[in-house]
Amino acid sequence: MNDDEIIHYTTAFTHQRRIVMVKALEERGCEPVELSSLTRIPLPALLRHAEKLRARDMISDRKHTLKLRIPQNLFGHAMLESALKS
């Protein structure tokens, strides 16, 4: 892997709120408003963090529902597993 790929995946989890979000999405997908309520993250902040997680291949947004994605990249997969266990 090159440096850009490492940075791509590791920066998904450089903020505690993003870790909280992926843990909440581990069981099931939910709409942003519901996830905001579950995690107690204000909706504007949650949407900003969701965008970073989407850009890092950690979540998807289909039909206004955020869902956890398992990255195909082994390093990305390992980073997600680590975040879920933290």
GROMACS .gro file of C-alpha atoms in nm:
model
   86
    1MET     CA    1   0.000   0.000   0.000
    2ASN     CA    2   0.114   0.351  -0.062
    3ASP     CA    3   0.093   0.641   0.182
    4ASP     CA    4  -0.222   0.784   0.023
    5GLU     CA    5  -0.410   0.456   0.069
    6ILE     CA    6  -0.302   0.430   0.433
    7ILE     CA    7  -0.411   0.788   0.500
    8HIS     CA    8  -0.740   0.726   0.318
    9TYR     CA    9  -0.845   0.455   0.562
   10THR     CA   10  -0.684   0.572   0.884
   11THR     CA   11  -0.841   0.919   0.864
   12ALA     CA   12  -1.184   0.758   0.877
   13PHE     CA   13  -1.125   0.705   1.248
   14THR     CA   14  -0.935   1.014   1.360
   15HIS     CA   15  -1.239   1.148   1.544
   16GLN     CA   16  -1.426   0.976   1.826
   17ARG     CA   17  -1.764   1.069   1.677
   18ARG     CA   18  -1.695   0.865   1.365
   19ILE     CA   19  -1.608   0.564   1.578
   20VAL     CA   20  -1.933   0.609   1.772
   21MET     CA   21  -2.123   0.628   1.444
   22VAL     CA   22  -1.982   0.307   1.296
   23LYS     CA   23  -2.047   0.124   1.623
   24ALA     CA   24  -2.410   0.239   1.615
   25LEU     CA   25  -2.441   0.127   1.252
   26GLU     CA   26  -2.291  -0.216   1.322
   27GLU     CA   27  -2.629  -0.367   1.410
   28ARG     CA   28  -2.841  -0.201   1.140
   29GLY     CA   29  -2.870   0.096   0.911
   30CYS     CA   30  -3.067   0.403   1.006
   31GLU     CA   31  -3.161   0.747   0.884
   32PRO     CA   32  -2.933   1.036   0.980
   33VAL     CA   33  -3.190   1.188   1.218
   34GLU     CA   34  -3.225   0.855   1.401
   35LEU     CA   35  -2.847   0.807   1.415
   36SER     CA   36  -2.812   1.160   1.550
   37SER     CA   37  -3.055   1.075   1.828
   38LEU     CA   38  -2.891   0.739   1.905
   39THR     CA   39  -2.540   0.881   1.921
   40ARG     CA   40  -2.628   1.224   2.064
   41ILE     CA   41  -2.427   1.384   1.784
   42PRO     CA   42  -2.591   1.703   1.653
   43LEU     CA   43  -2.730   1.644   1.304
   44PRO     CA   44  -2.508   1.900   1.124
   45ALA     CA   45  -2.195   1.746   1.279
   46LEU     CA   46  -2.320   1.394   1.209
   47LEU     CA   47  -2.372   1.478   0.842
   48ARG     CA   48  -2.016   1.615   0.815
   49HIS     CA   49  -1.874   1.301   0.976
   50ALA     CA   50  -2.095   1.079   0.760
   51GLU     CA   51  -1.952   1.244   0.450
   52LYS     CA   52  -1.598   1.161   0.561
   53LEU     CA   53  -1.699   0.800   0.637
   54ARG     CA   54  -1.866   0.773   0.294
   55ALA     CA   55  -1.556   0.912   0.125
   56ARG     CA   56  -1.347   0.653   0.312
   57ASP     CA   57  -1.570   0.361   0.201
   58MET     CA   58  -1.691   0.286   0.555
   59ILE     CA   59  -2.061   0.366   0.513
   60SER     CA   60  -2.312   0.390   0.231
   61ASP     CA   61  -2.615   0.612   0.198
   62ARG     CA   62  -2.900   0.446   0.013
   63LYS     CA   63  -3.254   0.577   0.019
   64HIS     CA   64  -3.156   0.817   0.301
   65THR     CA   65  -3.039   0.528   0.518
   66LEU     CA   66  -2.681   0.511   0.641
   67LYS     CA   67  -2.537   0.161   0.644
   68LEU     CA   68  -2.202   0.019   0.745
   69ARG     CA   69  -1.988  -0.105   0.457
   70ILE     CA   70  -1.710  -0.358   0.481
   71PRO     CA   71  -1.419  -0.220   0.276
   72GLN     CA   72  -1.280  -0.457   0.014
   73ASN     CA   73  -0.930  -0.336   0.097
   74LEU     CA   74  -0.777  -0.557   0.368
   75PHE     CA   75  -0.621  -0.262   0.551
   76GLY     CA   76  -0.951  -0.071   0.544
   77HIS     CA   77  -1.130  -0.381   0.671
   78ALA     CA   78  -0.879  -0.414   0.956
   79MET     CA   79  -0.920  -0.045   1.048
   80LEU     CA   80  -1.298  -0.087   1.064
   81GLU     CA   81  -1.270  -0.402   1.278
   82SER     CA   82  -1.034  -0.221   1.513
   83ALA     CA   83  -1.274   0.072   1.548
   84LEU     CA   84  -1.566  -0.161   1.619
   85LYS     CA   85  -1.371  -0.334   1.895
   86SER     CA   86  -1.251  -0.013   2.062
   0.00000   0.00000   0.00000
